[in-house]
Amino acid sequence: MEMSHGSGQTLNDKNAMASRIARFFQPGDAVNLGIGAPLLVADYMDPDVLVHTENGCLGVGKNTSRTDPTVSPNMSLESFANAGGMPFFPIPGAMVFDHATSYAIIRGGKLKGTVLGAFEVSETGDLANWFMPGNFAGMGGAMDLCMSKMVIVQTTHCTKKGAPKLIHKCTLPLTCKGLLTHVVTERAVFEFIDHKLVLKEIREGYDLDNIKNNTEADFTVADDLKTDVVY
Amino acid sequence: MEMSHGSGQTLNDKNAMASRIARFFQPGDAVNLGIGAPLLVADYMDPDVLVHTENGCLGVGKNTSRTDPTVSPNMSLESFANAGGMPFFPIPGAMVFDHATSYAIIRGGKLKGTVLGAFEVSETGDLANWFMPGNFAGMGGAMDLCMSKMVIVQTTHCTKKGAPKLIHKCTLPLTCKGLLTHVVTERAVFEFIDHKLVLKEIREGYDLDNIKNNTEADFTVADDLKTDVVY
Amino acid sequence: MLKNKLASKDEIISKFFDGMTLMVGGFACTGVPRALVDLVLESGVKDIKLISNDAGDPDICQGRLYHAGVVAECWHSHVGLNPEFGELAKDGKFTLHITPQGTLVEKIRCGGIGAGGILLRTGMNTDTDMEKEREKITVNGEEWFIETPLHADVALVRARRADYFGNLTYRGNMANYNPIMAMAADCTIVEADHICDIEEIQMDTVKTPGIFVDMVYNTQKLYV
Amino acid sequence: MLKNKLASKDEIISKFFDGMTLMVGGFACTGVPRALVDLVLESGVKDIKLISNDAGDPDICQGRLYHAGVVAECWHSHVGLNPEFGELAKDGKFTLHITPQGTLVEKIRCGGIGAGGILLRTGMNTDTDMEKEREKITVNGEEWFIETPLHADVALVRARRADYFGNLTYRGNMANYNPIMAMAADCTIVEADHICDIEEIQMDTVKTPGIFVDMVYNTQKLYV
């Protein structure tokens, strides 16, 4: 589904979610972006938001590639690669550090937020995103990252088969229990308040009925619900 | 008491003990020397023994002073000062590190040995060296340093009043329980073997009767006891 | 653009408050943020909970806080440098938690990295107050102390070089507690011998990433 | 004179043995000591207990050890990079201890610093195998996992620069686990992109002090 964007561009759903999530962050905030679709958030954020990659850099800049002729042939690329293995240029003043320090930043509460994908989200703020039968990769840093101040899930509202991803209770092994703060889908923005799911925004092109019909999780509607939100 | 030294020099007791202790260490060993008399050990060791200071350097070289005209006036001296506050020159290739790393070296077992002073030593390898009524300074790093491979006490055999320092059981608060490996006094060298005190060497000028009469702690005499040892 | 964290004397003093837990980096007279200690004294705050390696030289380091009578509780590994300390302690002016040095630095690190404690055995079976104050646990057949975290409201850190964002390097053995304390406070304030632009400090040489730093004391004119 | 730790292929291979616990630094394909992994394969040792962030690329990194069938037990935070891993795991070729990444690195650090464990809450209340395998403890009213140490017989470490004594620097984010693993083994072996004389690496920039290093793989002609 492609929606009209404030700037006149149209954004596909992945980019649209990234665009909306980017607005949670202010210049100077430090943010970790999960592998895959969450990495797109970087394209929409204020350039002064600092991007953290758990394998040892805060201040991840533009992505590059191993065949970019403007960078040296291999070593510098091996020295700067994000958690998904994509080479990048560090920004001026970027910080690099070992893994113990990287997770000190995470657990120590220095990240304003983390953006993660999801298999399942529960109505009480649980997340399942690392283990699915036949798709076992390990939790990597996801369980640690859920200790950030804002833990934002970026996910399609439903699975490819049309089943809701926001459900009463996760059936898969959890990544965290009750630590989520926000869920952003291509249709709506939810916030967890006292471990209860609250609908805060509906994107333009969708209405409350659509959200209700496609969400198994119990949720309340915020008094200040915004509708027709342009991602 | 001044004794004749192998090289023809005479050494006072403090220097004599330092000279004997220095022979425990081989080139390449890393050794921490306690504040005070143990620092003299550095003057007698093979120059390739590495000296550790717990405030962040391995490779402590020659001492200097704040008035040495060959060094810069203040900052470089503040940057290189041992645990006793004495400025030093680092050796070529010296390592500097923060306190967490310094104690990782200590507890992690990377020191071959540590040399400590003593108020009291028990016959089972306990040490008391940090608290005396009217002389409360704190244990500093001494409790940690007792986790080195060799924990060597350098002490006068008796107190100034002539009372033995090697006793049945310490009366002062302990620095460690049963972790001592060696005791070197100006009269003798002892080793703890299975938490039992064993007399290994008697320095020239002393005899077994002198040691027995001035040691409260129970000890056995090594089968290979060396006598007339030149410190 | 990375945030410019250079702060004036008044901005720094505004972060201090009565009863605050304060970490002060340094070991004896090496690597102590002396000018920042001056600002604590100037602020007039009292009832400070002080965490530092030692009780400090009474003339030039954090020992001045004892002299001024503004310390209510303290964690140190060594107090022998400060001749006033013993007298004040006898008078019950403050509560002292004497802590082995390697244990003290790991307790601070736990406060920084979000750990609930660390298991160490320094001081085991010494039957000292240090031992009696601690809970023990047996793990895999061995006995350990549960060393609980220390975290501060404000940490005062001394660096050799700082860029305006707070990326730090140290020199020689003046690092000591500074990089660990920098991680373990709500507000970390840095005093640096040299203040410079970003990228003047090559990134691989930085020991404290600027994310841990909140303010850099602007003691020099910085030409940016 | 500091000890010259430059070691040949054969000297390094002599340190490997069947059943050894082996740490391999790196994250995905960044900062992995690939040439040292080659030597493990060449040595023919088997039943390795492997500790590394991930199961490794099967062609160029520690994933080759799985391909060769020489891993008996393993600790990783992520195994998705290695397409062979799932099949081998299903066949029961080895025992996997899947561990959150920040927890894995702290367990390794405990092994290096002589701690009995650290209290973390990563993964708390997830009711996963990760949680079930751990003991819990309540400290100051909060629940924590007791994360026990990991220590290795041999650690393979990749550095950007090494002097012949083993003082190390890293570049960018190739440091990752390498400085932590360097502390946590009986025998730490380094593969460096550049090998140099002592004092060529300015001391304040060293991230791994050479005291933690036992051997530096002599892959270059060193002119000293």
Coordinates of N, CA, C and O in Angstrom, one line a residue, chain C residues 115-181:
Chain C
A115 N 24.2 -3.5 36.0 CA 24.2 -4.9 36.7 C 23.7 -4.7 38.1 O 23.8 -3.7 38.7
G116 N 23.2 -5.8 38.6 CA 22.7 -5.8 40.0 C 23.8 -6.1 41.0 O 23.5 -6.1 42.2
G117 N 25.0 -6.4 40.6 CA 26.1 -6.8 41.5 C 27.0 -7.7 40.8 O 26.8 -8.1 39.6
I118 N 28.1 -8.0 41.5 CA 29.2 -8.9 40.9 C 29.7 -9.7 42.1 O 29.7 -9.3 43.2
L119 N 30.1 -10.9 41.7 CA 30.6 -11.9 42.8 C 32.1 -11.9 42.8 O 32.8 -12.2 41.8
L120 N 32.6 -11.4 43.9 CA 34.1 -11.3 44.1 C 34.4 -12.0 45.4 O 33.6 -12.2 46.3
R121 N 35.7 -12.4 45.6 CA 36.1 -13.0 46.9 C 37.1 -12.3 47.6 O 37.7 -12.8 48.6
T122 N 37.5 -11.1 47.2 CA 38.5 -10.3 47.9 C 38.0 -10.0 49.3 O 36.9 -9.6 49.5
G123 N 38.9 -10.4 50.2 CA 38.5 -10.2 51.7 C 37.8 -11.4 52.3 O 37.5 -11.4 53.5
M124 N 37.7 -12.5 51.5 CA 36.9 -13.7 52.0 C 37.7 -14.3 53.3 O 38.9 -14.4 53.3
N125 N 36.9 -14.6 54.3 CA 37.4 -15.3 55.5 C 38.3 -14.4 56.3 O 39.1 -14.9 57.1
T126 N 38.3 -13.1 56.1 CA 39.1 -12.2 56.9 C 38.4 -11.9 58.3 O 39.1 -11.3 59.2
D127 N 37.1 -12.2 58.4 CA 36.4 -11.9 59.6 C 36.5 -10.4 60.0 O 36.4 -10.0 61.1
T128 N 36.6 -9.6 59.0 CA 36.7 -8.1 59.2 C 35.3 -7.5 59.0 O 34.4 -8.2 58.6
D129 N 35.2 -6.2 59.4 CA 33.9 -5.5 59.2 C 33.5 -5.6 57.7 O 32.4 -5.8 57.3
M130 N 34.5 -5.5 56.8 CA 34.3 -5.5 55.4 C 33.6 -6.8 55.0 O 32.7 -6.8 54.2
E131 N 34.0 -7.9 55.6 CA 33.4 -9.2 55.4 C 32.0 -9.3 56.0 O 31.1 -9.8 55.3
K132 N 31.9 -8.8 57.2 CA 30.6 -8.9 57.9 C 29.5 -8.2 57.3 O 28.3 -8.5 57.4
E133 N 29.8 -7.1 56.6 CA 28.8 -6.2 56.0 C 28.2 -6.9 54.7 O 27.3 -6.3 54.1
R134 N 28.8 -8.0 54.2 CA 28.5 -8.5 52.9 C 27.7 -9.8 53.0 O 28.0 -10.6 53.8
E135 N 26.7 -9.9 52.1 CA 26.0 -11.2 51.9 C 27.0 -12.1 51.1 O 27.7 -11.7 50.2
K136 N 26.9 -13.4 51.3 CA 27.7 -14.4 50.6 C 26.7 -15.3 49.8 O 25.6 -15.5 50.1
I137 N 27.3 -15.9 48.8 CA 26.5 -16.9 48.0 C 27.5 -18.0 47.5 O 28.7 -17.7 47.3
T138 N 27.0 -19.2 47.4 CA 27.9 -20.3 46.9 C 27.4 -20.6 45.5 O 26.3 -20.8 45.2
V139 N 28.4 -20.5 44.6 CA 28.1 -20.7 43.2 C 29.2 -21.8 42.7 O 30.4 -21.6 42.9
N140 N 28.7 -22.9 42.1 CA 29.6 -23.9 41.7 C 30.6 -24.4 42.8 O 31.8 -24.6 42.5
G141 N 30.1 -24.4 44.0 CA 30.9 -24.9 45.1 C 31.8 -23.9 45.7 O 32.6 -24.3 46.6
E142 N 31.9 -22.7 45.2 CA 32.8 -21.7 45.8 C 32.0 -20.6 46.4 O 30.9 -20.2 45.9
E143 N 32.5 -20.0 47.4 CA 31.9 -18.9 48.1 C 32.3 -17.6 47.6 O 33.5 -17.3 47.4
W144 N 31.3 -16.7 47.4 CA 31.6 -15.4 46.9 C 30.8 -14.3 47.6 O 29.7 -14.6 48.1
F145 N 31.4 -13.1 47.7 CA 30.6 -11.9 48.2 C 29.7 -11.4 47.1 O 30.1 -11.4 45.9
I146 N 28.5 -11.0 47.4 CA 27.7 -10.3 46.5 C 28.0 -8.8 46.6 O 27.6 -8.2 47.6
E147 N 28.7 -8.3 45.7 CA 29.1 -6.9 45.7 C 28.1 -6.0 45.0 O 27.9 -6.2 43.8
T148 N 27.4 -5.2 45.7 CA 26.3 -4.4 45.1 C 26.7 -3.1 44.4 O 27.8 -2.6 44.7
P149 N 25.9 -2.6 43.5 CA 26.4 -1.5 42.7 C 26.5 -0.2 43.5 O 25.8 0.0 44.4
L150 N 27.4 0.7 43.0 CA 27.4 2.1 43.4 C 27.1 3.0 42.2 O 27.7 2.8 41.1
H151 N 26.2 3.9 42.3 CA 25.8 4.8 41.3 C 25.8 6.2 41.9 O 25.4 6.4 43.0
A152 N 26.1 7.2 41.1 CA 26.2 8.6 41.6 C 25.2 9.5 40.9 O 24.8 9.3 39.8
D153 N 24.8 10.5 41.6 CA 24.1 11.6 41.0 C 25.0 12.4 40.1 O 24.7 12.7 38.9
V154 N 26.2 12.6 40.6 CA 27.2 13.4 39.8 C 28.6 12.7 39.9 O 29.0 12.3 41.0
A155 N 29.2 12.6 38.8 CA 30.6 12.1 38.8 C 31.5 13.2 38.2 O 31.2 13.8 37.2
L156 N 32.6 13.5 38.9 CA 33.6 14.4 38.5 C 34.8 13.6 38.0 O 35.4 12.8 38.7
V157 N 35.1 13.9 36.7 CA 36.1 13.1 36.0 C 37.2 14.0 35.5 O 37.0 15.1 35.0
R158 N 38.5 13.5 35.6 CA 39.6 14.2 35.0 C 40.1 13.5 33.8 O 40.4 12.3 33.8
A159 N 40.3 14.2 32.7 CA 40.8 13.6 31.5 C 42.1 14.4 31.0 O 42.3 15.6 31.4
R160 N 42.8 13.8 30.2 CA 43.9 14.6 29.6 C 43.4 15.4 28.4 O 43.7 16.6 28.3
R161 N 42.6 14.8 27.5 CA 42.0 15.6 26.4 C 40.5 15.3 26.4 O 40.1 14.1 26.6
A162 N 39.8 16.3 26.0 CA 38.3 16.1 25.8 C 38.0 16.9 24.5 O 38.4 18.0 24.4
D163 N 37.2 16.3 23.6 CA 36.6 17.2 22.6 C 35.3 17.7 23.2 O 34.9 17.4 24.3
Y164 N 34.7 18.7 22.4 CA 33.5 19.4 23.0 C 32.3 18.5 23.3 O 31.4 18.8 24.0
F165 N 32.3 17.3 22.7 CA 31.2 16.3 22.9 C 31.5 15.5 24.1 O 30.6 14.8 24.6
G166 N 32.8 15.4 24.5 CA 33.1 14.6 25.7 C 33.8 13.3 25.4 O 33.9 12.5 26.3
N167 N 34.3 13.1 24.2 CA 35.2 12.0 24.0 C 36.5 12.3 24.7 O 37.0 13.3 24.5
L168 N 36.9 11.2 25.4 CA 38.1 11.5 26.4 C 39.2 10.6 26.1 O 39.1 9.4 25.8
T169 N 40.4 11.1 26.4 CA 41.6 10.3 26.5 C 42.3 10.6 27.8 O 42.0 11.7 28.4
Y170 N 43.2 9.7 28.3 CA 43.9 9.9 29.5 C 45.4 9.8 29.2 O 45.8 9.4 28.2
R171 N 46.2 10.1 30.2 CA 47.6 10.0 30.0 C 48.2 9.2 31.2 O 47.9 9.5 32.4
G172 N 49.1 8.3 30.9 CA 49.8 7.5 31.9 C 48.8 6.9 32.8 O 47.8 6.3 32.4
N173 N 49.1 6.9 34.1 CA 48.2 6.3 35.0 C 47.3 7.3 35.7 O 46.9 7.1 36.9
M174 N 47.0 8.4 35.0 CA 45.9 9.3 35.6 C 44.5 8.8 35.2 O 43.6 9.4 35.7
A175 N 44.4 7.8 34.4 CA 43.1 7.3 34.1 C 42.4 6.7 35.4 O 41.3 7.1 35.7
N176 N 43.1 5.8 36.0 CA 42.6 5.1 37.2 C 41.1 4.9 37.2 O 40.5 4.2 36.4
Y177 N 40.4 5.6 38.2 CA 38.9 5.4 38.3 C 38.1 6.2 37.3 O 36.9 6.0 37.1
N178 N 38.7 7.2 36.6 CA 38.0 8.1 35.8 C 37.1 7.5 34.7 O 35.9 7.8 34.7
P179 N 37.6 6.6 33.9 CA 36.7 6.0 32.9 C 35.6 5.2 33.4 O 34.6 5.1 32.8
I180 N 35.8 4.6 34.6 CA 34.7 3.8 35.2 C 33.7 4.7 35.8 O 32.5 4.4 35.6
M181 N 34.1 5.7 36.5 CA 33.1 6.6 37.1 C 32.3 7.3 36.1 O 31.1 7.6 36.3

